[in-house]
Amino acid sequence: MTNVTVFPQLDIPETIAAGPGPGNTDARVLARFAGAGLADHMHPDVLRGMVECKEMLRDVMGTKNTYTYGVAGTGWSGLDVMFAGVMPGDKVVMFVNGTFSGIDGLTVRMKAATAEELAANSLDPQAASVTIVNVPHGQSVTGDIVEAALAEHKPKWAAMAHWETGSGRVNDIQGFSDACVKHGAMGLVDAVSSLGVGDFAIDDYPGVHGWASCPQKGICCLPLTYAPVSFTDRFIEEVRATGTRTFVHHPVLEARHWGIIDGKDVEKGTYHRTHSAYAVAAFHEALRITLQQTVAQRAKDYAFHEAALREAVQAMGCEVTSNMTSLVVLNLPGDLAGREMELVQACRAQNFGIWPTLSEPVQVRIGILNLLNQSAITDIVTRFADAIRAMGGKVDQSAVMDALDRHYGQAIAAQ
Ligand SMILES: *Cc1c(COP(=O)(O)O)cnc(C)c1O
């Protein structure tokens, strides 16, 4: 053979994953991933592991929904299974307040578009049956906004992100659920960045019939594993009635491998597609860690460390516009305004992996996924302050360190 290039072994450096996701995978998860034996997807221990994952996932999500399982892939994979319920011509109201709910809106328009609408603009179809309600970047979707739109449009489906990671905003899930119940809409929620970070039980929101999350944010299981999904019986009945045009991402068929057949738990799954023993072992360990630490305790830890980071960047003169607990979204101090992208690039060049916003306006996003300790937060704060100084900004280092000391000192005093 000629012209064959075998590249050198690929080495990827260790970085500080201080972005909105993916988060830092726990060493225990990586050890289970690498430690699993080579077993095929129908090996009894792999199937047992999947059934155990399903049961642990119900506890993590706070649900009795039988149709609760993982979809191989990332957040969009789980979301694709959930939005598979939406068929051409279905009436949908979608609330958008940032990058990710914006892409959810595109997904919904692709699914709900008629054949003619799809052909007219296949990459960005304008489906007449879909209403997109835009909420400005930096603001939350409120219950009043949802109530007004559902009262006006009376859709079959309503959808929004629980936590919109693009702008760092928490949306009103209670108000959303209440409005869905009142107006008979089936709610669909993108819980990609809230699951495993916030303390909530999905069964407390009866208006929501479909939930989809991801492996690599609050669940801390990037070694590409499973996107958690959960569906009520009503959702499943609806999908059975209308059908949907996908085999692999079919909400009913995809559940079979996890031991969910004809609406019931069975002892062993049956073949749907190949699953990886490595992925099952890693996902299983990630769920064990979450349940051992408890969802409630993790949520408290996120809120506590996010507050420390928030106070420290505010002491640098930054303006924080987010209210999620896994990250802060901020504007730089006035003298550096407009240079957010430059600062992010400078940090990333040093393997300090913070992020810009992905849609306008450009802001800085700093995340703390699985970085829940004082030394990790102090390291992030120190690097960020250095980056601001390197761009000519002024940081009162002692004020920043005082903010951290106050925060962590109080916590020690309170113990
Ligand atoms: C990260 C994210 C996604 C996309 O998840 P992937 O794992 O990148 O596919 C979707 N929605 C929200 C709210 C997110 O935060």
Tab-separated table of C-alpha atoms and ligand atoms in Angstrom:
chain	number	residue	atom	x	y	z
A	1	MET	CA	0.000	0.000	0.000
A	2	THR	CA	1.183	3.498	-0.688
A	3	ASN	CA	0.240	6.772	0.909
A	4	VAL	CA	-0.945	5.214	4.128
A	5	THR	CA	-0.330	7.410	7.151
A	6	VAL	CA	-0.339	5.923	10.619
A	7	PHE	CA	-0.385	8.893	12.911
A	8	PRO	CA	1.452	8.832	16.236
A	9	GLN	CA	-0.515	7.626	19.239
A	10	LEU	CA	-3.066	10.242	20.230
A	11	ASP	CA	-2.238	11.895	23.525
A	12	ILE	CA	-4.864	14.181	25.007
A	13	PRO	CA	-3.763	16.384	27.900
A	14	GLU	CA	-5.357	16.626	31.295
A	15	THR	CA	-7.293	19.904	31.504
A	16	ILE	CA	-9.383	21.568	34.175
A	17	ALA	CA	-12.874	20.990	32.837
A	18	ALA	CA	-14.317	24.169	34.326
A	19	GLY	CA	-17.026	24.605	31.728
A	20	PRO	CA	-20.758	23.946	31.534
A	21	GLY	CA	-20.050	20.300	30.593
A	22	PRO	CA	-18.683	17.765	30.068
A	23	GLY	CA	-17.814	17.526	33.725
A	24	ASN	CA	-15.008	15.764	35.501
A	25	THR	CA	-15.643	12.046	35.502
A	26	ASP	CA	-15.083	10.373	38.854
A	27	ALA	CA	-11.990	8.145	39.092
A	28	ARG	CA	-14.223	5.324	40.345
A	29	VAL	CA	-16.242	5.502	37.120
A	30	LEU	CA	-13.120	5.386	34.943
A	31	ALA	CA	-11.821	2.424	36.948
A	32	ARG	CA	-15.026	0.457	36.355
A	33	PHE	CA	-14.920	1.395	32.669
A	34	ALA	CA	-11.372	0.136	32.240
A	35	GLY	CA	-11.873	-2.773	34.633
A	36	ALA	CA	-14.860	-4.395	32.929
A	37	GLY	CA	-14.125	-7.621	31.146
A	38	LEU	CA	-14.836	-8.148	27.488
A	39	ALA	CA	-18.350	-9.575	27.535
A	40	ASP	CA	-20.974	-9.358	24.829
A	41	HIS	CA	-24.191	-7.418	25.157
A	42	MET	CA	-26.284	-10.466	26.075
A	43	HIS	CA	-23.982	-11.743	28.825
A	44	PRO	CA	-26.040	-12.303	32.023
A	45	ASP	CA	-23.973	-9.894	34.117
A	46	VAL	CA	-24.284	-7.159	31.500
A	47	LEU	CA	-28.059	-7.637	31.363
A	48	ARG	CA	-28.252	-7.741	35.165
A	49	GLY	CA	-26.159	-4.556	35.320
A	50	MET	CA	-28.591	-2.843	32.951
A	51	VAL	CA	-31.582	-3.862	35.057
A	52	GLU	CA	-29.799	-2.592	38.201
A	53	CYS	CA	-28.976	0.678	36.411
A	54	LYS	CA	-32.642	1.070	35.489
A	55	GLU	CA	-33.670	0.633	39.115
A	56	MET	CA	-31.013	3.021	40.459
A	57	LEU	CA	-31.891	5.558	37.779
A	58	ARG	CA	-35.514	5.587	38.984
A	59	ASP	CA	-34.229	6.559	42.438
A	60	VAL	CA	-31.897	9.236	41.041
A	61	MET	CA	-34.759	10.726	38.999
A	62	GLY	CA	-37.347	10.273	41.748
A	63	THR	CA	-39.850	8.315	39.715
A	64	LYS	CA	-41.974	5.221	39.529
A	65	ASN	CA	-42.176	5.477	35.726
A	66	THR	CA	-41.532	1.987	34.345
A	67	TYR	CA	-40.162	3.525	31.151
A	68	THR	CA	-36.987	4.887	32.762
A	69	TYR	CA	-33.687	3.855	31.150
A	70	GLY	CA	-30.543	5.056	29.407
A	71	VAL	CA	-30.075	5.880	25.740
A	72	ALA	CA	-26.599	5.184	24.374
A	73	GLY	CA	-24.922	8.465	23.502
A	74	THR	CA	-25.076	12.047	24.743
A	75	GLY	CA	-27.796	14.439	25.796
A	76	TRP	CA	-29.108	14.867	22.249
A	77	SER	CA	-29.536	11.105	21.977
A	78	GLY	CA	-31.912	11.022	24.960
A	79	LEU	CA	-33.661	14.166	23.714
A	80	ASP	CA	-34.131	12.534	20.310
A	81	VAL	CA	-35.931	9.595	21.946
A	82	MET	CA	-38.142	11.995	23.903
A	83	PHE	CA	-38.958	14.195	20.909
A	84	ALA	CA	-39.693	11.040	18.879
A	85	GLY	CA	-43.163	11.393	20.407
A	86	VAL	CA	-43.738	14.496	18.255
A	87	MET	CA	-45.186	13.606	14.846
A	88	PRO	CA	-45.674	15.735	11.682
A	89	GLY	CA	-48.456	18.246	12.157
A	90	ASP	CA	-48.512	17.942	15.969
A	91	LYS	CA	-49.246	21.192	17.739
A	92	VAL	CA	-46.311	22.108	19.998
A	93	VAL	CA	-45.408	25.167	22.071
A	94	MET	CA	-41.689	25.401	22.782
A	95	PHE	CA	-40.078	27.853	25.208
A	96	VAL	CA	-36.603	29.022	24.210
A	97	ASN	CA	-34.226	31.058	26.419
A	98	GLY	CA	-30.784	30.099	25.161
A	99	THR	CA	-28.630	27.867	22.977
A	100	PHE	CA	-29.864	24.462	24.085
A	101	SER	CA	-33.585	25.101	24.233
A	102	GLY	CA	-33.021	26.766	20.846
A	103	ILE	CA	-31.689	23.480	19.452
A	104	ASP	CA	-34.562	21.628	21.151
A	105	GLY	CA	-36.828	24.000	19.237
A	106	LEU	CA	-35.099	23.102	15.962
A	107	THR	CA	-35.484	19.396	16.798
A	108	VAL	CA	-39.190	19.898	17.452
A	109	ARG	CA	-39.638	21.833	14.189
A	110	MET	CA	-37.905	19.003	12.292
A	111	LYS	CA	-40.165	16.381	13.884
A	112	ALA	CA	-43.416	18.354	13.604
A	113	ALA	CA	-42.843	19.680	10.059
A	114	THR	CA	-44.971	18.208	7.308
A	115	ALA	CA	-43.105	16.630	4.381
A	116	GLU	CA	-43.655	19.839	2.375
A	117	GLU	CA	-42.425	22.073	5.186
A	118	LEU	CA	-39.331	19.927	5.645
A	119	ALA	CA	-38.508	19.922	1.942
A	120	ALA	CA	-38.953	23.702	1.750
A	121	ASN	CA	-36.167	24.326	4.279
A	122	SER	CA	-34.787	20.998	5.390
A	123	LEU	CA	-32.140	22.245	7.814
A	124	ASP	CA	-34.324	24.852	9.464
A	125	PRO	CA	-37.954	23.968	8.752
A	126	GLN	CA	-40.677	26.420	9.698
A	127	ALA	CA	-43.404	24.105	10.952
A	128	ALA	CA	-46.758	25.905	11.096
A	129	SER	CA	-47.902	23.686	13.972
A	130	VAL	CA	-45.001	24.746	16.220
A	131	THR	CA	-45.032	27.979	18.215
A	132	ILE	CA	-41.664	29.087	19.558
A	133	VAL	CA	-41.925	31.452	22.520
A	134	ASN	CA	-38.609	33.307	22.824
A	135	VAL	CA	-37.533	34.529	26.258
A	136	PRO	CA	-34.525	36.901	26.177
A	137	HIS	CA	-31.053	35.544	27.002
A	138	GLY	CA	-30.320	35.927	30.714
A	139	GLN	CA	-33.970	35.564	31.748
A	140	SER	CA	-35.897	32.520	32.975
A	141	VAL	CA	-39.042	30.996	31.525
A	142	THR	CA	-41.687	31.807	34.163
A	143	GLY	CA	-44.907	30.012	34.979
A	144	ASP	CA	-46.856	33.063	33.768
A	145	ILE	CA	-45.202	32.920	30.344
A	146	VAL	CA	-46.057	29.210	30.027
A	147	GLU	CA	-49.606	29.684	31.315
A	148	ALA	CA	-50.351	32.484	28.828
A	149	ALA	CA	-48.965	30.561	25.834
A	150	LEU	CA	-50.707	27.277	26.648
A	151	ALA	CA	-54.023	29.071	27.313
A	152	GLU	CA	-53.748	30.726	23.908
A	153	HIS	CA	-52.549	27.786	21.803
A	154	LYS	CA	-53.864	24.662	23.594
A	155	PRO	CA	-51.085	22.450	22.144
A	156	LYS	CA	-50.718	18.689	22.310
A	157	TRP	CA	-47.114	19.081	23.553
A	158	ALA	CA	-45.249	21.791	25.474
A	159	ALA	CA	-41.457	21.724	25.855
A	160	MET	CA	-38.690	23.621	27.582
A	161	ALA	CA	-35.286	23.180	29.197
A	162	HIS	CA	-35.356	22.781	32.974
A	163	TRP	CA	-31.987	24.508	33.326
A	164	GLU	CA	-30.867	26.399	30.179
A	165	THR	CA	-27.103	25.937	30.194
A	166	GLY	CA	-26.515	28.489	27.412
A	167	SER	CA	-27.570	31.419	29.585
A	168	GLY	CA	-27.263	29.641	32.948
A	169	ARG	CA	-30.919	30.125	33.843
A	170	VAL	CA	-33.252	27.945	35.910
A	171	ASN	CA	-36.746	27.793	34.404
A	172	ASP	CA	-39.957	27.411	36.415
A	173	ILE	CA	-40.678	23.700	36.250
A	174	GLN	CA	-43.550	23.912	38.755
A	175	GLY	CA	-45.312	26.607	36.747
A	176	PHE	CA	-44.666	24.651	33.548
A	177	SER	CA	-46.122	21.449	35.004
A	178	ASP	CA	-49.163	23.254	36.456
A	179	ALA	CA	-49.946	24.934	33.124
A	180	CYS	CA	-49.570	21.613	31.270
A	181	VAL	CA	-52.039	19.943	33.660
A	182	LYS	CA	-54.494	22.843	33.412
A	183	HIS	CA	-54.483	22.958	29.610
A	184	GLY	CA	-54.154	19.248	28.898
A	185	ALA	CA	-50.746	19.515	27.215
A	186	MET	CA	-48.124	16.806	27.610
A	187	GLY	CA	-44.960	18.442	28.929
A	188	LEU	CA	-41.512	17.446	27.641
A	189	VAL	CA	-38.466	18.630	29.582
A	190	ASP	CA	-34.782	18.854	28.665
A	191	ALA	CA	-33.217	18.050	32.062
A	192	VAL	CA	-29.715	17.627	30.615
A	193	SER	CA	-28.041	19.989	33.038
A	194	SER	CA	-30.259	19.711	36.104
A	195	LEU	CA	-30.249	15.946	36.752
A	196	GLY	CA	-27.702	15.073	39.432
A	197	VAL	CA	-27.112	18.778	40.207
A	198	GLY	CA	-30.495	20.002	41.482
A	199	ASP	CA	-32.597	18.287	44.131
A	200	PHE	CA	-35.896	17.336	42.506
A	201	ALA	CA	-38.069	14.281	41.931
A	202	ILE	CA	-39.670	14.148	38.505
A	203	ASP	CA	-42.856	12.519	39.851
A	204	ASP	CA	-43.599	15.802	41.649
A	205	TYR	CA	-44.399	17.323	38.224
A	206	PRO	CA	-47.442	15.485	36.872
A	207	GLY	CA	-47.788	17.768	33.834
A	208	VAL	CA	-44.446	16.534	32.501
A	209	HIS	CA	-44.648	13.250	30.579
A	210	GLY	CA	-41.174	13.018	29.099
A	211	TRP	CA	-37.769	13.789	30.602
A	212	ALA	CA	-34.342	13.534	28.981
A	213	SER	CA	-30.891	14.095	30.474
A	214	CYS	CA	-27.252	13.266	29.654
A	215	PRO	CA	-24.357	11.194	30.987
A	216	GLN	CA	-21.657	13.826	31.294
A	217	LYS	CA	-22.959	16.688	33.408
A	218	GLY	CA	-24.561	15.956	36.798
A	219	ILE	CA	-24.207	12.194	36.343
A	220	CYS	CA	-20.405	12.526	35.812
A	221	CYS	CA	-20.146	9.603	33.376
A	222	LEU	CA	-18.621	10.883	30.141
A	223	PRO	CA	-16.897	7.665	28.978
A	224	LEU	CA	-19.607	7.745	26.447
A	225	THR	CA	-22.396	5.985	28.245
A	226	TYR	CA	-26.094	6.632	28.683
A	227	ALA	CA	-28.468	9.560	28.500
A	228	PRO	CA	-31.189	8.999	31.133
A	229	VAL	CA	-34.800	9.255	29.953
A	230	SER	CA	-38.125	8.685	31.701
A	231	PHE	CA	-41.652	8.565	30.306
A	232	THR	CA	-45.078	8.311	31.905
A	233	ASP	CA	-47.501	5.608	30.830
A	234	ARG	CA	-49.543	8.287	29.081
A	235	PHE	CA	-46.558	9.243	26.912
A	236	ILE	CA	-45.947	5.602	26.055
A	237	GLU	CA	-49.625	5.036	25.183
A	238	GLU	CA	-49.474	8.063	22.912
A	239	VAL	CA	-46.374	6.776	21.110
A	240	ARG	CA	-47.942	3.355	20.758
A	241	ALA	CA	-51.034	4.962	19.247
A	242	THR	CA	-49.314	7.241	16.713
A	243	GLY	CA	-46.120	5.282	16.152
A	244	THR	CA	-42.891	7.093	15.349
A	245	ARG	CA	-40.485	6.766	12.448
A	246	THR	CA	-37.375	5.489	14.190
A	247	PHE	CA	-36.284	2.018	15.215
A	248	VAL	CA	-33.242	2.690	17.354
A	249	HIS	CA	-34.563	5.797	19.148
A	250	HIS	CA	-38.070	4.389	19.589
A	251	PRO	CA	-39.185	5.102	23.189
A	252	VAL	CA	-40.914	1.705	23.470
A	253	LEU	CA	-38.493	-0.487	21.526
A	254	GLU	CA	-35.323	1.055	22.995
A	255	ALA	CA	-36.540	0.093	26.504
A	256	ARG	CA	-36.513	-3.634	25.747
A	257	HIS	CA	-32.815	-4.144	26.307
A	258	TRP	CA	-33.226	-2.701	29.834
A	259	GLY	CA	-35.826	-5.297	30.709
A	260	ILE	CA	-38.935	-3.194	30.031
A	261	ILE	CA	-41.322	-5.089	27.772
A	262	ASP	CA	-45.031	-4.414	27.181
A	263	GLY	CA	-45.107	-1.908	30.007
A	264	LYS	CA	-43.633	-4.282	32.576
A	265	ASP	CA	-40.306	-4.947	34.194
A	266	VAL	CA	-38.953	-8.328	33.178
A	267	GLU	CA	-35.980	-10.106	34.650
A	268	LYS	CA	-33.724	-9.814	31.603
A	269	GLY	CA	-33.593	-7.535	28.622
A	270	THR	CA	-33.943	-8.690	25.044
A	271	TYR	CA	-31.826	-7.586	22.109
A	272	HIS	CA	-32.440	-4.122	20.741
A	273	ARG	CA	-28.936	-3.080	19.779
A	274	THR	CA	-25.409	-3.705	20.983
A	275	HIS	CA	-24.531	-2.411	24.423
A	276	SER	CA	-21.022	-2.116	25.811
A	277	ALA	CA	-20.007	-3.918	28.988
A	278	TYR	CA	-17.595	-1.031	29.642
A	279	ALA	CA	-20.345	1.577	29.360
A	280	VAL	CA	-22.769	-0.408	31.505
A	281	ALA	CA	-20.130	-0.869	34.232
A	282	ALA	CA	-19.231	2.840	34.197
A	283	PHE	CA	-22.843	4.044	34.236
A	284	HIS	CA	-23.647	1.615	37.044
A	285	GLU	CA	-20.800	3.046	39.152
A	286	ALA	CA	-21.823	6.647	38.440
A	287	LEU	CA	-25.356	5.911	39.650
A	288	ARG	CA	-24.008	4.169	42.742
A	289	ILE	CA	-21.900	7.234	43.566
A	290	THR	CA	-24.879	9.569	43.155
A	291	LEU	CA	-27.084	7.461	45.415
A	292	GLN	CA	-24.338	6.992	48.014
A	293	GLN	CA	-23.745	10.751	48.194
A	294	THR	CA	-27.500	11.350	47.714
A	295	VAL	CA	-29.041	13.732	45.237
A	296	ALA	CA	-29.999	16.094	48.074
A	297	GLN	CA	-26.435	16.344	49.439
A	298	ARG	CA	-24.931	16.879	46.001
A	299	ALA	CA	-27.443	19.646	45.325
A	300	LYS	CA	-26.422	21.340	48.587
A	301	ASP	CA	-22.744	21.026	47.703
A	302	TYR	CA	-23.295	22.561	44.261
A	303	ALA	CA	-25.218	25.493	45.740
A	304	PHE	CA	-22.512	26.065	48.357
A	305	HIS	CA	-19.523	26.015	45.987
A	306	GLU	CA	-21.303	27.976	43.261
A	307	ALA	CA	-21.943	30.715	45.824
A	308	ALA	CA	-18.196	30.815	46.640
A	309	LEU	CA	-17.274	31.136	42.965
A	310	ARG	CA	-19.967	33.775	42.442
A	311	GLU	CA	-18.754	35.908	45.354
A	312	ALA	CA	-15.145	35.653	44.185
A	313	VAL	CA	-15.827	36.741	40.588
A	314	GLN	CA	-18.074	39.539	41.848
A	315	ALA	CA	-15.152	40.697	44.001
A	316	MET	CA	-13.213	40.937	40.692
A	317	GLY	CA	-15.895	43.302	39.383
A	318	CYS	CA	-17.682	40.764	37.162
A	319	GLU	CA	-21.454	40.805	36.802
A	320	VAL	CA	-23.089	37.370	37.206
A	321	THR	CA	-26.359	36.912	35.282
A	322	SER	CA	-27.003	33.189	35.892
A	323	ASN	CA	-28.862	31.384	38.664
A	324	MET	CA	-27.917	27.743	38.024
A	325	THR	CA	-25.733	26.040	40.633
A	326	SER	CA	-23.352	24.151	38.325
A	327	LEU	CA	-21.906	27.238	36.658
A	328	VAL	CA	-21.709	31.028	36.641
A	329	VAL	CA	-22.355	33.082	33.511
A	330	LEU	CA	-20.793	36.504	33.746
A	331	ASN	CA	-19.859	39.775	32.067
A	332	LEU	CA	-16.313	41.049	32.559
A	333	PRO	CA	-15.692	44.297	34.492
A	334	GLY	CA	-16.432	47.466	32.500
A	335	ASP	CA	-12.843	48.140	31.371
A	336	LEU	CA	-12.671	44.668	29.762
A	337	ALA	CA	-16.233	44.614	28.381
A	338	GLY	CA	-16.396	43.074	24.928
A	339	ARG	CA	-13.189	41.054	25.407
A	340	GLU	CA	-14.927	37.953	26.819
A	341	MET	CA	-14.037	35.712	23.874
A	342	GLU	CA	-10.379	36.778	23.978
A	343	LEU	CA	-10.177	35.957	27.682
A	344	VAL	CA	-11.811	32.558	27.250
A	345	GLN	CA	-9.402	31.682	24.441
A	346	ALA	CA	-6.410	32.712	26.544
A	347	CYS	CA	-7.591	30.494	29.408
A	348	ARG	CA	-8.322	27.542	27.130
A	349	ALA	CA	-4.851	27.836	25.582
A	350	GLN	CA	-3.529	27.060	29.067
A	351	ASN	CA	-5.760	24.012	29.536
A	352	PHE	CA	-8.054	25.965	31.822
A	353	GLY	CA	-11.240	24.874	30.114
A	354	ILE	CA	-13.811	27.632	30.633
A	355	TRP	CA	-16.343	28.502	27.913
A	356	PRO	CA	-17.969	31.436	26.193
A	357	THR	CA	-21.723	31.486	25.596
A	358	LEU	CA	-22.486	29.820	22.251
A	359	SER	CA	-25.122	32.344	21.199
A	360	GLU	CA	-25.241	36.130	21.531
A	361	PRO	CA	-24.429	38.004	23.710
A	362	VAL	CA	-20.889	36.751	24.339
A	363	GLN	CA	-20.422	36.047	28.043
A	364	VAL	CA	-18.032	33.866	30.046
A	365	ARG	CA	-19.221	30.561	31.516
A	366	ILE	CA	-17.293	28.911	34.352
A	367	GLY	CA	-18.539	25.542	35.562
A	368	ILE	CA	-17.884	23.412	38.636
A	369	LEU	CA	-19.182	19.974	37.608
A	370	ASN	CA	-17.736	17.468	40.058
A	371	LEU	CA	-15.297	20.139	41.326
A	372	LEU	CA	-16.988	20.350	44.705
A	373	ASN	CA	-14.184	21.274	47.058
A	374	GLN	CA	-12.462	24.395	48.311
A	375	SER	CA	-9.132	23.746	46.614
A	376	ALA	CA	-10.698	23.210	43.181
A	377	ILE	CA	-12.739	26.423	43.500
A	378	THR	CA	-9.687	28.348	44.735
A	379	ASP	CA	-7.665	27.071	41.774
A	380	ILE	CA	-10.379	28.191	39.326
A	381	VAL	CA	-10.623	31.609	40.987
A	382	THR	CA	-6.842	32.073	40.990
A	383	ARG	CA	-6.502	31.164	37.319
A	384	PHE	CA	-9.386	33.395	36.350
A	385	ALA	CA	-7.953	36.360	38.270
A	386	ASP	CA	-4.569	35.778	36.598
A	387	ALA	CA	-6.236	35.773	33.179
A	388	ILE	CA	-7.966	39.087	33.884
A	389	ARG	CA	-4.664	40.626	35.002
A	390	ALA	CA	-2.882	39.266	31.920
A	391	MET	CA	-5.361	41.242	29.799
A	392	GLY	CA	-4.580	44.438	31.689
A	393	GLY	CA	-7.531	44.271	34.069
A	394	LYS	CA	-7.220	45.101	37.728
A	395	VAL	CA	-8.049	42.556	40.375
A	396	ASP	CA	-7.946	43.293	44.064
A	397	GLN	CA	-6.469	39.946	45.009
A	398	SER	CA	-6.986	40.387	48.746
A	399	ALA	CA	-10.679	41.234	48.250
A	400	VAL	CA	-11.078	38.074	46.166
A	401	MET	CA	-9.301	35.894	48.704
A	402	ASP	CA	-11.297	37.543	51.513
A	403	ALA	CA	-14.517	36.599	49.716
A	404	LEU	CA	-13.386	32.978	49.518
A	405	ASP	CA	-12.146	32.933	53.104
A	406	ARG	CA	-15.393	34.430	54.347
A	407	HIS	CA	-17.398	31.849	52.465
A	408	TYR	CA	-15.390	28.818	53.446
A	409	GLY	CA	-14.555	30.139	56.916
A	410	GLN	CA	-18.237	30.533	57.690
A	411	ALA	CA	-18.851	26.997	56.586
A	412	ILE	CA	-16.150	25.677	58.884
A	413	ALA	CA	-17.491	27.816	61.756
A	414	ALA	CA	-21.001	26.473	61.150
A	415	GLN	CA	-19.903	22.874	61.458
B	1	LIG	C1	-25.356	20.001	27.246
B	1	LIG	C2	-26.806	20.190	26.925
B	1	LIG	C3	-27.410	19.552	25.826
B	1	LIG	C4	-26.621	18.721	24.836
B	1	LIG	O1	-26.060	17.609	25.420
B	1	LIG	P1	-24.922	16.715	24.652
B	1	LIG	O2	-24.495	15.781	25.709
B	1	LIG	O3	-23.893	17.681	24.168
B	1	LIG	O4	-25.595	16.017	23.520
B	1	LIG	C5	-28.772	19.736	25.642
B	1	LIG	N1	-29.506	20.486	26.484
B	1	LIG	C6	-28.965	21.107	27.557
B	1	LIG	C7	-29.839	21.925	28.468
B	1	LIG	C8	-27.610	20.988	27.809
B	1	LIG	O5	-27.058	21.603	28.868
